[in-house]
Each structure stands twice: as structure tokens, then as C-alpha cells.
Short mmCIF file of C-alpha atoms in Angstrom, two decimals:
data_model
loop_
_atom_site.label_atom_id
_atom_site.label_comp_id
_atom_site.label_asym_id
_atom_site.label_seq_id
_atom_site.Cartn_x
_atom_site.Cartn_y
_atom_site.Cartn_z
CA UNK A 1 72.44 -67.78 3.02
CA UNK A 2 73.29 -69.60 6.36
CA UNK A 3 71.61 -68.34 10.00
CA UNK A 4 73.22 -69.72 13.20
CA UNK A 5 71.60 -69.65 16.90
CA UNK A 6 73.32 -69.91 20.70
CA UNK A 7 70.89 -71.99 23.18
CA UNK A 8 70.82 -70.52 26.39
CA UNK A 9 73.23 -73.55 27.72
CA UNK A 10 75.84 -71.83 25.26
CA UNK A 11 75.66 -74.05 22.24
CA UNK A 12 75.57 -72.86 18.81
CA UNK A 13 73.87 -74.73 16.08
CA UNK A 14 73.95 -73.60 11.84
CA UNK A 15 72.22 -74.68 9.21
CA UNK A 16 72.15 -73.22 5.56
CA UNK A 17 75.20 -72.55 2.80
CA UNK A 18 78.39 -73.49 4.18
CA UNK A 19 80.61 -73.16 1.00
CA UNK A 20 83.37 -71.38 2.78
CA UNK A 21 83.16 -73.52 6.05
CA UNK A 22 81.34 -70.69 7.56
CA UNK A 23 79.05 -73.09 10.06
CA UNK A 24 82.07 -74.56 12.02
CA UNK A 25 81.92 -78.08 11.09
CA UNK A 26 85.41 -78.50 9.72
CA UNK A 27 83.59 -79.03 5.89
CA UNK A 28 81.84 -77.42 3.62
CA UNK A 29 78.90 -79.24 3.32
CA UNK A 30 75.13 -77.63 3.08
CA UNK A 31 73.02 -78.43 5.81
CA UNK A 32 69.40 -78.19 5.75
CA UNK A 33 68.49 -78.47 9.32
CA UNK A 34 70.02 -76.80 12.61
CA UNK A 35 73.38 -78.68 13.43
CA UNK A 36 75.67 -78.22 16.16
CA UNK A 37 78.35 -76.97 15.12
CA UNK A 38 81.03 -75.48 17.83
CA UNK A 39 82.71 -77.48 20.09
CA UNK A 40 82.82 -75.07 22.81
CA UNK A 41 80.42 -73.01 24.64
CA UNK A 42 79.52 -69.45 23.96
CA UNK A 43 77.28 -68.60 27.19
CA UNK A 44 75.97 -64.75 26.72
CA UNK A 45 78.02 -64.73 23.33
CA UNK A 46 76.76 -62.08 20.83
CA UNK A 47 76.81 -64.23 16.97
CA UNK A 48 77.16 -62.14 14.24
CA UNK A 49 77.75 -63.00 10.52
CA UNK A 50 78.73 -61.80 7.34
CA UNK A 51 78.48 -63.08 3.93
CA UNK A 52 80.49 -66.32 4.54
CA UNK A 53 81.60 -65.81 8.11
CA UNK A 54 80.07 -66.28 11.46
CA UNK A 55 81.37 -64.98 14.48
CA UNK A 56 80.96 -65.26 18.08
CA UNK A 57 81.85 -62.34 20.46
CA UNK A 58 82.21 -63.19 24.17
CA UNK A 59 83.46 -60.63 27.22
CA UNK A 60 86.92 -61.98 26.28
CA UNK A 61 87.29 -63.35 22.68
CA UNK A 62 86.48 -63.51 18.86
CA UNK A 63 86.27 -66.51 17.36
CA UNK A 64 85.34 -66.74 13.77
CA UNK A 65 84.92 -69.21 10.79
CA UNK A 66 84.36 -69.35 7.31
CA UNK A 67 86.19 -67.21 4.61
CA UNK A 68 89.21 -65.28 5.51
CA UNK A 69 90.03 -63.49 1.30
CA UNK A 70 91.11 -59.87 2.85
CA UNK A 71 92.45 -60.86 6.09
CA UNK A 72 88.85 -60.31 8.03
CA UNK A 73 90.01 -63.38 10.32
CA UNK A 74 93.40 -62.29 10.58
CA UNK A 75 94.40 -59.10 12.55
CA UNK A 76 97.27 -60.51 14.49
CA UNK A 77 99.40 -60.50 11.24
CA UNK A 78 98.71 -64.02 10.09
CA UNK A 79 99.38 -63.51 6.79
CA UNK A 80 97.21 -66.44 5.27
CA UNK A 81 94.17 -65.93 3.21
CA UNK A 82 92.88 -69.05 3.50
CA UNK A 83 89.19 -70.17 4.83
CA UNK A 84 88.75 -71.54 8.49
CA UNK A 85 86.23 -74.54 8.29
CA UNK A 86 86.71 -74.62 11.90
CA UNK A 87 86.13 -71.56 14.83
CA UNK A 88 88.89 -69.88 14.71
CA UNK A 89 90.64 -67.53 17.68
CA UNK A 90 90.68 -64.05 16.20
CA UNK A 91 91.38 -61.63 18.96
CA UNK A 92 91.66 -62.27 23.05
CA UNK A 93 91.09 -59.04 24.60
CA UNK A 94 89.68 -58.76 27.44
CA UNK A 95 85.91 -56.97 27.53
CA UNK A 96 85.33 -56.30 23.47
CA UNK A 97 81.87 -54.73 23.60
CA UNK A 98 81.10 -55.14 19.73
CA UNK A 99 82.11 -56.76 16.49
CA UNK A 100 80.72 -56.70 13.01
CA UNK A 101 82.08 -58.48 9.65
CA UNK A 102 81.32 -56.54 6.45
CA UNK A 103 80.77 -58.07 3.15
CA UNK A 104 84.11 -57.51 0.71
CA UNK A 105 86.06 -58.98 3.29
CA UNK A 106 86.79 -56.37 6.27
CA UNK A 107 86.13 -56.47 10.10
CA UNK A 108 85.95 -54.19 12.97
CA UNK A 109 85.63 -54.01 16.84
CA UNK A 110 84.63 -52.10 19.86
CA UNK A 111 86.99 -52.63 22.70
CA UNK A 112 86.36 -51.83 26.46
CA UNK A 113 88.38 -48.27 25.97
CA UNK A 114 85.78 -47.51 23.28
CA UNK A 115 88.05 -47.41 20.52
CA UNK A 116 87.21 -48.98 16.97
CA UNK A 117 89.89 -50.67 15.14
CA UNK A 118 89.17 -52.06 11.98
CA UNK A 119 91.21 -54.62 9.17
CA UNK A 120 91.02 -56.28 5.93
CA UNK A 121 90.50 -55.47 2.31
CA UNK A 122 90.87 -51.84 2.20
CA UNK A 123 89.58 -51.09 -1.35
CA UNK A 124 87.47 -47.91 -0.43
CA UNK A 125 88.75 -47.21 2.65
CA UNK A 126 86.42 -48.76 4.91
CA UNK A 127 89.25 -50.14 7.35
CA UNK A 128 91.85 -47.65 7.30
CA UNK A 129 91.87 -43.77 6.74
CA UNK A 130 94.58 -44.65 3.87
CA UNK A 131 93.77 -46.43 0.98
CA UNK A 132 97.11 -48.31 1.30
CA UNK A 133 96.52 -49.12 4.97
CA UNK A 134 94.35 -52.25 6.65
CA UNK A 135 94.74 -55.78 5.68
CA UNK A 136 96.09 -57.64 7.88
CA UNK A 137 97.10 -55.17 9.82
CA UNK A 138 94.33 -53.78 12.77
CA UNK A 139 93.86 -49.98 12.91
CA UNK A 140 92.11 -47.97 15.20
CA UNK A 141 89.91 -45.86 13.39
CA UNK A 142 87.87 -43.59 15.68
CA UNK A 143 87.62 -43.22 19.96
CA UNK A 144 84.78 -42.88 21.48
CA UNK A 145 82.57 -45.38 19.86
CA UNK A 146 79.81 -47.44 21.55
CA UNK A 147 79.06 -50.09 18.21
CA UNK A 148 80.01 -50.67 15.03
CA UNK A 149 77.92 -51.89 11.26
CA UNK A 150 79.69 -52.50 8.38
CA UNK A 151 77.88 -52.75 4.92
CA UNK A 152 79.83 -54.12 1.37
CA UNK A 153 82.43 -51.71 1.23
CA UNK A 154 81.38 -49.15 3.50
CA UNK A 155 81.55 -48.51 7.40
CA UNK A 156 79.42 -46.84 10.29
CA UNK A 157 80.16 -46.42 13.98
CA UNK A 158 77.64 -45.18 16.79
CA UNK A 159 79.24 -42.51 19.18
CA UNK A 160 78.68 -42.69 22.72
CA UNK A 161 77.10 -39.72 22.48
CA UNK A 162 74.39 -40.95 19.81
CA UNK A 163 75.80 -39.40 16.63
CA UNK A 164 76.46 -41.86 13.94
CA UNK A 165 79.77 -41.82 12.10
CA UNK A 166 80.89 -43.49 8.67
CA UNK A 167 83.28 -43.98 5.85
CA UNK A 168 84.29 -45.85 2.80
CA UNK A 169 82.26 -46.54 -0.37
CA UNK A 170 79.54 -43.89 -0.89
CA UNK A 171 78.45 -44.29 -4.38
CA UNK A 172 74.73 -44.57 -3.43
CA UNK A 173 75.47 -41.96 0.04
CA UNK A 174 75.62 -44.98 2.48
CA UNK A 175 77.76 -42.89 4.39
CA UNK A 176 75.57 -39.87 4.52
CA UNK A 177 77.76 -37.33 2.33
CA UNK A 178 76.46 -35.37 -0.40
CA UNK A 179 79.93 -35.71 -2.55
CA UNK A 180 79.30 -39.30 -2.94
CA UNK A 181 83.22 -39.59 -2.84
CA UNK A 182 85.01 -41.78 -0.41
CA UNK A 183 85.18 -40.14 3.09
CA UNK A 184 88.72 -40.34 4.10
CA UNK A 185 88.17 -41.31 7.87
CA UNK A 186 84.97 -41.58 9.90
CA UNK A 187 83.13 -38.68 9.06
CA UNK A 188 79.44 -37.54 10.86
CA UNK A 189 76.11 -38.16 8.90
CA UNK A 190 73.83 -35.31 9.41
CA UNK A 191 70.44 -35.57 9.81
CA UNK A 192 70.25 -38.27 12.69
CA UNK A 193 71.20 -37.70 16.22
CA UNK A 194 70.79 -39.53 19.19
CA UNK A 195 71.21 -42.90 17.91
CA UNK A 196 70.43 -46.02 19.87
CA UNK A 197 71.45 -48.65 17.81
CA UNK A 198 72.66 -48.81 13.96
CA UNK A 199 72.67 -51.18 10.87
CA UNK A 200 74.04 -51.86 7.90
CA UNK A 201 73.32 -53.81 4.66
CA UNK A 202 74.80 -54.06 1.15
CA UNK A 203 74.85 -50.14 0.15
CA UNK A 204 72.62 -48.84 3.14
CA UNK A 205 72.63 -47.72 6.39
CA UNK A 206 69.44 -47.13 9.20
CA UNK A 207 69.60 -45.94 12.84
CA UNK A 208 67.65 -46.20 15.40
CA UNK A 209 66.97 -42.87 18.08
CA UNK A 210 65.83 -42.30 21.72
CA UNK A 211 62.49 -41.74 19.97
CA UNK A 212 61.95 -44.77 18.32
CA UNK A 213 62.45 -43.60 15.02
CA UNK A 214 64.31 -45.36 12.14
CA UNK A 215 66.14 -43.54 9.81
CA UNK A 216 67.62 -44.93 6.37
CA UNK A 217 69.78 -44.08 3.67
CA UNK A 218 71.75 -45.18 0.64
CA UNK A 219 70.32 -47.44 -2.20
CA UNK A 220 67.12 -47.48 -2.69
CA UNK A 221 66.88 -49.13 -6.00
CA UNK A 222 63.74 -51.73 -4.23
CA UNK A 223 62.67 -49.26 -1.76
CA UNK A 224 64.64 -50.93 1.17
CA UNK A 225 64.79 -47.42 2.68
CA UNK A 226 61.21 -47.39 2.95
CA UNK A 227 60.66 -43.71 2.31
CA UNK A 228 57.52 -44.74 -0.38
CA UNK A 229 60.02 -43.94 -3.44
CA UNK A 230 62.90 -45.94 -4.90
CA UNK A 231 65.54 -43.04 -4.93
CA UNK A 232 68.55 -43.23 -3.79
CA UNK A 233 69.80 -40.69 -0.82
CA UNK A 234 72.75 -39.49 1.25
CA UNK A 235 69.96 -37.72 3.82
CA UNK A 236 68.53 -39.84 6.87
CA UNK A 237 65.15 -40.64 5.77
CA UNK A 238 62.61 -41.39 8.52
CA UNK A 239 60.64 -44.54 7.76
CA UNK A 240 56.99 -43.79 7.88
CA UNK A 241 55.20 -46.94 10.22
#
């Protein structure tokens, strides 16, 4: 319910729902047209959101703002739940290649030796292997990785070699096993290789190959997998353009 832009000089502007201070403007006040919001320039930064968080990803940094309930905001060990109305510093390392902020209130990143660490709530083990693990606490989940999506309660990773890797909630197969049980630890999805990019929404995953193909799969309960039927799969469906 908010959208946020960075101008080519580096400035970000939001406009939209800013209930949990997610549009950096130290209040939580709607705004209905494009404001500028951070104080500091983000030249080449990478914005991504979640729910009620925006983030900006430089060669360097994290910064984040909005809500913070599970610790998303909070890897170093701050242990504060509280929202940041303001863009916060959330890690300084230097070249972090990608970053993505799921919906119940975990986080995970790409660093420059291609290893994925994830934190935050940990209630189907999308940031941690162990259900007991995560928080505020970051854990490196998988090596190897070239980008990171994270749905609700579920995460995926791309490979460097294309193949598409996920875990946590997979009560509608977002993570592309059969069981529909909680994969304990990244696991492959079958059915999709050589991936060039991957997404994730609410209780769904698609990827993108070196064909141009999209594949989808999860819920499907308003045909968002776009496979002509409203059924809901664990197997990579191709959508049909």
C-alpha cells in the first residue's frame, strides 16, 4: 500500500500508507502524492519493500524503515522490536549484491561471497534451518546464491548456477515440494532450471529462465499463476503468453 522511487540524482521520494513509518519521514502520516523522504542519497541504490518496510540496498549498506515486529531491521542483535519512522542502518558490509524483506516479518541478503543469511520471525522456518533459530540473530542459510525472494512465510534463493532453491511455509507448495510440509533448509524445486531472475508474493513463487519463460507455483486460488485454472500447485507451471 505505499510505492517509493530513487531519481537518478539519488533521491528517494514515497507516497502511499505509512502506518508503520515505512516512507522515512520520521511520522506516520499518509501521503497522497510523491514526497521526499530520505535525507541522504542513494545513487545506483536497489529499493525494495515489504509489507510495511522499505529498504534501500547500496554497494555498501542497508538501510531500512518502517516496522521492525520479528527483528527484520535488526540483525546486529538489537534486541528492540520497535518501528523505525526514520532510515535506519541495518547492515554495513561492504558489496551486498541483494536484499529482500518478506511479509511476517523476516529478511535476507546476498553478500559479495555469495552466501545468504537470513533473520527474523522464524515461525516456519523461513530464516533458519531450526525452528528455534533466527530472530534477531543473522544466519547463513545457503552458499552459492546469486538473489534472494521472500514471500509471507516462505523463502526462495536463485543459485549461481540457475537452479532455484526454497524453504519455509509450503501449505499451498510455494516452495515446490510435493509433501506440502515445511522444508527444513533450502531445498531445490524441480521443474525449473536455469533461472534468471525469481519472485515472490504472498503464497507463490515464479522464475524467470535463459528462455524467457516464466514459471509459477503455489496458490492459485485467483489464478495468479496464470496456468488458465485456479488450482493450487507445488510443480513450476509455465505461463502461457
Amino acid at each position: 500500500r505505499h510505492t517509493c522511487a530513487v531519481k537518478t540524482n539519488g533521491q528517494v521520494y514515497c507516497w502511499g500508507d505509512n502506518l508503520a513509518g515505512q516512507l522515512g519521514l520520521q511520522n506516520v502520516q499518509q501521503q497522497t502524492r510523491p514526497t521526499t523522504a530520505w535525507r541522504d542519497r542513494y545513487h545506483e541504490a536497489t529499493l525494495v519493500g515489504g509489507p510495511y518496510n522499505i529498504c534501500a540496498l547500496t554497494g555498501a549498506s542497508l538501510t531500512c524503515a518502517g516496522i521492525n515486529t520479528g527483528y527484520q531491521l535488526s540483525p546486529t542483535g538489537n534486541l528492540t522490536e520497535a518501528s523505525y519512522d526514520y532510515p535506519a542502518l541495518v547492515l554495513s558490509e561492504a558489496r551486498l549484491r541483494d536484499v529482500a524483506v518478506g511479509g511476517s516479518g523476516h529478511a535476507c541478503v546476498v553478500n559479495n561471497s555469495r552466501h545468504l543469511s537470513c533473520w527474523g520471525t522464524n515461525s516456519h522456518r523461513q530464516a533458519h534451518a531450526s525452528q528455534t533459530g533466527g530472530r534477531s540473530s543473522r544466519n547463513t542459510i545457503a552458499t552459492g546464491m546469486a538473489a534472494v525472494a521472500l514471500g509471507h512465510q516462505h523463502s526462495c534463493g536463485l543459485t549461481t548456477t540457475g537452479r532455484v532453491r526454497c524453504w519455509g511455509a509450503n501449505q499451498y507448495g510455494q516452495t515446490g515440494q510435493a509433501s506440502r510440509e515445511t522444508p527444513h533448509g533450502p531445498t531445490y524445486v524441480g521443474g525449473i532450471s536455469n533461472a534468471l531472475k525469481i519472485a515472490a508474493a504472498e503464497f507463490y513463487t515464479c522464475a524467470l529462465n535463459n528462455q524467457n519463460r516464466v514459471y509459477c507455483w503455489g496458490r492459485n486460488n485467483y489464478g495468479q499463476l496464470g496456468n488458465g485454472n485456479t488450482n493450487d500447485t507445488h510443480t513450476p507451471q509455465r505461463v502461457q503468453f
